[in-house]
C-alpha cells in the first residue's frame, strides 16, 4: 500500500514536470499579447488622429508584441473596399503591398480574412495558412514570405466596421488559443 502511494506520488510529480514547460510556453504566448494590448490601450487614450493611432497600433504589434508584421486598412465610403493606411514589420515587400482589400458585398462568402472580420464584426483567425481552407487573399505570396498565421481584427465604431488591422506571424497559431483570441477582441474593441 505504501509502495502504491509512493508510485502515485512519483507519477504525479513527473506529470507536473512534463506539463511545466508547456504551461510556461502558454504564459509566454499570453504575455506576448498582453504587452501590446496594454500599449495600444495607452495609445488610444494618448492619440486622437485616426491614421496616427492605426500606425502606432501596427508598430506596437510588431515592436512590442514581436509579431512578424501588421497592417491597417480603412473602409471606403462604398463599404466594398478597404484601402491600406499603414503597416509595420516585414509583412510584405513594398512592391507587393496589397493596397486594396476586397470586403465583399455580402452576397456570398467573404473574399478575404479581413473581409470576413469586417462583415461579421468579429476577430478572424487563420491558424495555419498552409493547412486552413478558408479564403485568404495572396495566400501563396504570404507563405513564400514565411508567414504561417494571420489574424484580422475589425475596428468597430458605433456598430460599423471602419477599419481592419491584420497581424501576421511566422509560426502557426495553436488550435486551442481561445485566450489569445479574447485578448485580440479586447484590442479591437478599444
PDB file of C-alpha atoms in Angstrom, residues 7-183:
ATOM      1  CA  UNK A   7       4.347   5.330  -7.017  1.00  0.00           C
ATOM      2  CA  UNK A   8       1.257   7.568  -7.353  1.00  0.00           C
ATOM      3  CA  UNK A   9       3.159  10.484  -5.824  1.00  0.00           C
ATOM      4  CA  UNK A  10       6.090   9.932  -8.208  1.00  0.00           C
ATOM      5  CA  UNK A  11       3.800   9.796 -11.245  1.00  0.00           C
ATOM      6  CA  UNK A  12       2.040  12.981 -10.157  1.00  0.00           C
ATOM      7  CA  UNK A  13       5.380  14.794  -9.737  1.00  0.00           C
ATOM      8  CA  UNK A  14       6.573  13.539 -13.135  1.00  0.00           C
ATOM      9  CA  UNK A  15       3.374  14.757 -14.847  1.00  0.00           C
ATOM     10  CA  UNK A  16       3.797  18.172 -13.233  1.00  0.00           C
ATOM     11  CA  UNK A  17       7.371  18.412 -14.563  1.00  0.00           C
ATOM     12  CA  UNK A  18       6.264  17.406 -18.065  1.00  0.00           C
ATOM     13  CA  UNK A  19       3.446  19.971 -18.077  1.00  0.00           C
ATOM     14  CA  UNK A  20       5.538  22.845 -16.712  1.00  0.00           C
ATOM     15  CA  UNK A  21       7.331  23.735 -19.994  1.00  0.00           C
ATOM     16  CA  UNK A  22       4.007  23.709 -21.857  1.00  0.00           C
ATOM     17  CA  UNK A  23       2.409  25.952 -19.228  1.00  0.00           C
ATOM     18  CA  UNK A  24       5.410  28.291 -19.359  1.00  0.00           C
ATOM     19  CA  UNK A  25       5.074  28.433 -23.155  1.00  0.00           C
ATOM     20  CA  UNK A  26       1.362  29.299 -22.841  1.00  0.00           C
ATOM     21  CA  UNK A  27       2.157  32.070 -20.361  1.00  0.00           C
ATOM     22  CA  UNK A  28       4.843  33.453 -22.677  1.00  0.00           C
ATOM     23  CA  UNK A  29       2.352  33.490 -25.580  1.00  0.00           C
ATOM     24  CA  UNK A  30      -0.237  35.328 -23.491  1.00  0.00           C
ATOM     25  CA  UNK A  31       2.357  37.810 -22.245  1.00  0.00           C
ATOM     26  CA  UNK A  32       3.308  38.450 -25.868  1.00  0.00           C
ATOM     27  CA  UNK A  33      -0.295  39.562 -26.459  1.00  0.00           C
ATOM     28  CA  UNK A  34      -0.873  41.417 -23.171  1.00  0.00           C
ATOM     29  CA  UNK A  35       2.123  43.752 -23.624  1.00  0.00           C
ATOM     30  CA  UNK A  36       0.957  45.249 -26.932  1.00  0.00           C
ATOM     31  CA  UNK A  37      -2.662  45.219 -25.700  1.00  0.00           C
ATOM     32  CA  UNK A  38      -1.706  47.475 -22.789  1.00  0.00           C
ATOM     33  CA  UNK A  39       0.423  49.683 -25.041  1.00  0.00           C
ATOM     34  CA  UNK A  40      -2.372  50.004 -27.620  1.00  0.00           C
ATOM     35  CA  UNK A  41      -4.859  50.931 -24.874  1.00  0.00           C
ATOM     36  CA  UNK A  42      -2.458  53.668 -23.742  1.00  0.00           C
ATOM     37  CA  UNK A  43      -2.129  54.866 -27.357  1.00  0.00           C
ATOM     38  CA  UNK A  44      -5.932  55.066 -27.717  1.00  0.00           C
ATOM     39  CA  UNK A  45      -6.013  57.466 -24.767  1.00  0.00           C
ATOM     40  CA  UNK A  46      -2.993  59.464 -25.954  1.00  0.00           C
ATOM     41  CA  UNK A  47      -3.539  59.692 -29.741  1.00  0.00           C
ATOM     42  CA  UNK A  48      -6.619  61.304 -31.264  1.00  0.00           C
ATOM     43  CA  UNK A  49      -5.817  61.253 -35.007  1.00  0.00           C
ATOM     44  CA  UNK A  50      -7.113  58.019 -36.604  1.00  0.00           C
ATOM     45  CA  UNK A  51      -4.222  57.462 -39.021  1.00  0.00           C
ATOM     46  CA  UNK A  52      -1.596  58.147 -36.373  1.00  0.00           C
ATOM     47  CA  UNK A  53      -3.347  55.727 -33.996  1.00  0.00           C
ATOM     48  CA  UNK A  54      -3.504  52.987 -36.647  1.00  0.00           C
ATOM     49  CA  UNK A  55       0.213  53.427 -37.407  1.00  0.00           C
ATOM     50  CA  UNK A  56       1.095  53.263 -33.716  1.00  0.00           C
ATOM     51  CA  UNK A  57      -1.037  50.140 -33.230  1.00  0.00           C
ATOM     52  CA  UNK A  58       0.804  48.432 -36.112  1.00  0.00           C
ATOM     53  CA  UNK A  59       4.176  49.465 -34.701  1.00  0.00           C
ATOM     54  CA  UNK A  60       3.272  48.213 -31.230  1.00  0.00           C
ATOM     55  CA  UNK A  61       2.084  44.856 -32.599  1.00  0.00           C
ATOM     56  CA  UNK A  62       5.461  44.260 -34.224  1.00  0.00           C
ATOM     57  CA  UNK A  63       7.888  46.062 -31.910  1.00  0.00           C
ATOM     58  CA  UNK A  64       6.289  45.241 -28.548  1.00  0.00           C
ATOM     59  CA  UNK A  65       4.320  42.117 -29.482  1.00  0.00           C
ATOM     60  CA  UNK A  66       7.132  40.571 -31.524  1.00  0.00           C
ATOM     61  CA  UNK A  67       4.847  39.754 -34.444  1.00  0.00           C
ATOM     62  CA  UNK A  68       6.195  39.474 -37.982  1.00  0.00           C
ATOM     63  CA  UNK A  69       4.006  42.179 -39.494  1.00  0.00           C
ATOM     64  CA  UNK A  70       0.908  44.303 -39.051  1.00  0.00           C
ATOM     65  CA  UNK A  71      -1.173  46.407 -41.405  1.00  0.00           C
ATOM     66  CA  UNK A  72      -4.266  48.580 -41.214  1.00  0.00           C
ATOM     67  CA  UNK A  73      -6.811  49.161 -43.941  1.00  0.00           C
ATOM     68  CA  UNK A  74      -9.576  51.779 -43.783  1.00  0.00           C
ATOM     69  CA  UNK A  75     -13.009  51.050 -45.243  1.00  0.00           C
ATOM     70  CA  UNK A  76     -14.042  53.392 -48.062  1.00  0.00           C
ATOM     71  CA  UNK A  77     -17.448  55.006 -48.489  1.00  0.00           C
ATOM     72  CA  UNK A  78     -18.783  52.153 -50.637  1.00  0.00           C
ATOM     73  CA  UNK A  79     -18.155  49.646 -47.816  1.00  0.00           C
ATOM     74  CA  UNK A  80     -16.948  47.274 -50.553  1.00  0.00           C
ATOM     75  CA  UNK A  81     -13.216  48.008 -50.271  1.00  0.00           C
ATOM     76  CA  UNK A  82     -10.656  48.853 -47.618  1.00  0.00           C
ATOM     77  CA  UNK A  83      -7.504  50.784 -48.515  1.00  0.00           C
ATOM     78  CA  UNK A  84      -4.042  50.318 -46.967  1.00  0.00           C
ATOM     79  CA  UNK A  85      -3.361  53.088 -44.479  1.00  0.00           C
ATOM     80  CA  UNK A  86      -0.242  51.905 -42.670  1.00  0.00           C
ATOM     81  CA  UNK A  87       1.928  48.922 -41.866  1.00  0.00           C
ATOM     82  CA  UNK A  88       4.824  47.875 -39.690  1.00  0.00           C
ATOM     83  CA  UNK A  89       7.218  44.967 -39.542  1.00  0.00           C
ATOM     84  CA  UNK A  90       8.011  42.840 -42.529  1.00  0.00           C
ATOM     85  CA  UNK A  91       4.555  41.918 -43.738  1.00  0.00           C
ATOM     86  CA  UNK A  92       5.314  42.140 -47.466  1.00  0.00           C
ATOM     87  CA  UNK A  93       7.862  43.935 -49.623  1.00  0.00           C
ATOM     88  CA  UNK A  94       6.948  47.473 -50.737  1.00  0.00           C
ATOM     89  CA  UNK A  95       6.179  46.400 -54.307  1.00  0.00           C
ATOM     90  CA  UNK A  96       3.965  43.575 -53.018  1.00  0.00           C
ATOM     91  CA  UNK A  97       1.785  45.544 -50.610  1.00  0.00           C
ATOM     92  CA  UNK A  98      -1.880  44.836 -51.062  1.00  0.00           C
ATOM     93  CA  UNK A  99      -3.167  48.399 -51.391  1.00  0.00           C
ATOM     94  CA  UNK A 100      -6.850  47.466 -51.576  1.00  0.00           C
ATOM     95  CA  UNK A 101      -8.746  44.687 -49.832  1.00  0.00           C
ATOM     96  CA  UNK A 102     -11.996  43.318 -51.191  1.00  0.00           C
ATOM     97  CA  UNK A 103     -14.511  43.232 -48.344  1.00  0.00           C
ATOM     98  CA  UNK A 104     -17.274  41.729 -50.447  1.00  0.00           C
ATOM     99  CA  UNK A 105     -20.820  42.833 -50.986  1.00  0.00           C
ATOM    100  CA  UNK A 106     -22.472  40.383 -48.606  1.00  0.00           C
ATOM    101  CA  UNK A 107     -23.983  38.235 -51.357  1.00  0.00           C
ATOM    102  CA  UNK A 108     -21.539  35.364 -50.915  1.00  0.00           C
ATOM    103  CA  UNK A 109     -18.639  34.219 -48.795  1.00  0.00           C
ATOM    104  CA  UNK A 110     -16.166  36.913 -47.784  1.00  0.00           C
ATOM    105  CA  UNK A 111     -13.307  37.143 -50.314  1.00  0.00           C
ATOM    106  CA  UNK A 112     -10.656  37.570 -47.623  1.00  0.00           C
ATOM    107  CA  UNK A 113      -9.953  37.094 -43.928  1.00  0.00           C
ATOM    108  CA  UNK A 114     -10.196  40.860 -43.433  1.00  0.00           C
ATOM    109  CA  UNK A 115     -13.467  40.971 -45.334  1.00  0.00           C
ATOM    110  CA  UNK A 116     -14.847  38.255 -43.053  1.00  0.00           C
ATOM    111  CA  UNK A 117     -13.759  40.190 -39.960  1.00  0.00           C
ATOM    112  CA  UNK A 118     -15.364  43.405 -41.182  1.00  0.00           C
ATOM    113  CA  UNK A 119     -18.589  41.724 -42.277  1.00  0.00           C
ATOM    114  CA  UNK A 120     -19.026  39.736 -39.053  1.00  0.00           C
ATOM    115  CA  UNK A 121     -17.580  42.306 -36.658  1.00  0.00           C
ATOM    116  CA  UNK A 122     -15.502  39.532 -35.059  1.00  0.00           C
ATOM    117  CA  UNK A 123     -11.808  38.691 -34.987  1.00  0.00           C
ATOM    118  CA  UNK A 124     -10.988  36.214 -37.784  1.00  0.00           C
ATOM    119  CA  UNK A 125      -8.088  33.815 -37.397  1.00  0.00           C
ATOM    120  CA  UNK A 126      -6.270  31.664 -39.918  1.00  0.00           C
ATOM    121  CA  UNK A 127      -4.225  29.450 -37.600  1.00  0.00           C
ATOM    122  CA  UNK A 128      -2.171  27.858 -40.390  1.00  0.00           C
ATOM    123  CA  UNK A 129      -2.030  29.296 -43.913  1.00  0.00           C
ATOM    124  CA  UNK A 130      -0.577  26.044 -45.234  1.00  0.00           C
ATOM    125  CA  UNK A 131      -3.474  23.907 -43.941  1.00  0.00           C
ATOM    126  CA  UNK A 132      -6.524  26.115 -43.378  1.00  0.00           C
ATOM    127  CA  UNK A 133      -9.003  26.034 -46.259  1.00  0.00           C
ATOM    128  CA  UNK A 134     -10.610  29.444 -45.682  1.00  0.00           C
ATOM    129  CA  UNK A 135     -10.258  32.116 -48.372  1.00  0.00           C
ATOM    130  CA  UNK A 136      -7.060  34.115 -47.854  1.00  0.00           C
ATOM    131  CA  UNK A 137      -6.016  36.878 -50.262  1.00  0.00           C
ATOM    132  CA  UNK A 138      -2.434  36.341 -51.501  1.00  0.00           C
ATOM    133  CA  UNK A 139      -2.037  33.026 -49.651  1.00  0.00           C
ATOM    134  CA  UNK A 140       0.841  31.770 -51.830  1.00  0.00           C
ATOM    135  CA  UNK A 141       2.741  35.058 -51.594  1.00  0.00           C
ATOM    136  CA  UNK A 142       2.346  35.121 -47.805  1.00  0.00           C
ATOM    137  CA  UNK A 143       3.551  31.526 -47.484  1.00  0.00           C
ATOM    138  CA  UNK A 144       6.544  32.322 -49.719  1.00  0.00           C
ATOM    139  CA  UNK A 145       7.456  35.127 -47.289  1.00  0.00           C
ATOM    140  CA  UNK A 146       7.367  32.686 -44.374  1.00  0.00           C
ATOM    141  CA  UNK A 147       4.045  33.806 -42.908  1.00  0.00           C
ATOM    142  CA  UNK A 148       2.102  30.911 -41.370  1.00  0.00           C
ATOM    143  CA  UNK A 149      -0.745  32.535 -39.430  1.00  0.00           C
ATOM    144  CA  UNK A 150      -2.915  35.629 -39.811  1.00  0.00           C
ATOM    145  CA  UNK A 151      -5.395  37.440 -37.632  1.00  0.00           C
ATOM    146  CA  UNK A 152      -7.797  40.141 -38.820  1.00  0.00           C
ATOM    147  CA  UNK A 153      -9.319  42.441 -36.178  1.00  0.00           C
ATOM    148  CA  UNK A 154     -12.195  44.673 -37.221  1.00  0.00           C
ATOM    149  CA  UNK A 155     -12.234  48.142 -35.736  1.00  0.00           C
ATOM    150  CA  UNK A 156     -15.863  48.961 -34.987  1.00  0.00           C
ATOM    151  CA  UNK A 157     -17.173  52.484 -34.330  1.00  0.00           C
ATOM    152  CA  UNK A 158     -20.864  52.949 -33.487  1.00  0.00           C
ATOM    153  CA  UNK A 159     -21.613  49.409 -34.683  1.00  0.00           C
ATOM    154  CA  UNK A 160     -19.953  49.906 -38.075  1.00  0.00           C
ATOM    155  CA  UNK A 161     -16.669  48.401 -39.325  1.00  0.00           C
ATOM    156  CA  UNK A 162     -14.439  51.355 -40.201  1.00  0.00           C
ATOM    157  CA  UNK A 163     -11.051  49.650 -40.473  1.00  0.00           C
ATOM    158  CA  UNK A 164      -9.325  46.328 -40.085  1.00  0.00           C
ATOM    159  CA  UNK A 165      -5.924  45.524 -38.636  1.00  0.00           C
ATOM    160  CA  UNK A 166      -4.161  42.357 -39.672  1.00  0.00           C
ATOM    161  CA  UNK A 167      -1.247  40.804 -37.859  1.00  0.00           C
ATOM    162  CA  UNK A 168       0.942  38.014 -39.124  1.00  0.00           C
ATOM    163  CA  UNK A 169       3.293  35.516 -37.541  1.00  0.00           C
ATOM    164  CA  UNK A 170       5.877  33.086 -38.871  1.00  0.00           C
ATOM    165  CA  UNK A 171       4.538  30.152 -36.849  1.00  0.00           C
ATOM    166  CA  UNK A 172       1.097  28.517 -36.943  1.00  0.00           C
ATOM    167  CA  UNK A 173      -1.198  29.529 -34.104  1.00  0.00           C
ATOM    168  CA  UNK A 174      -2.200  26.821 -31.645  1.00  0.00           C
ATOM    169  CA  UNK A 175      -5.681  25.477 -32.352  1.00  0.00           C
ATOM    170  CA  UNK A 176      -6.733  25.945 -28.717  1.00  0.00           C
ATOM    171  CA  UNK A 177      -5.721  29.608 -28.470  1.00  0.00           C
ATOM    172  CA  UNK A 178      -9.025  30.971 -27.159  1.00  0.00           C
ATOM    173  CA  UNK A 179      -7.308  33.256 -24.623  1.00  0.00           C
ATOM    174  CA  UNK A 180      -5.342  34.987 -27.379  1.00  0.00           C
ATOM    175  CA  UNK A 181      -8.475  35.486 -29.489  1.00  0.00           C
ATOM    176  CA  UNK A 182     -10.262  37.044 -26.494  1.00  0.00           C
ATOM    177  CA  UNK A 183      -7.327  39.420 -25.961  1.00  0.00           C
TER     178      UNK A 183
END
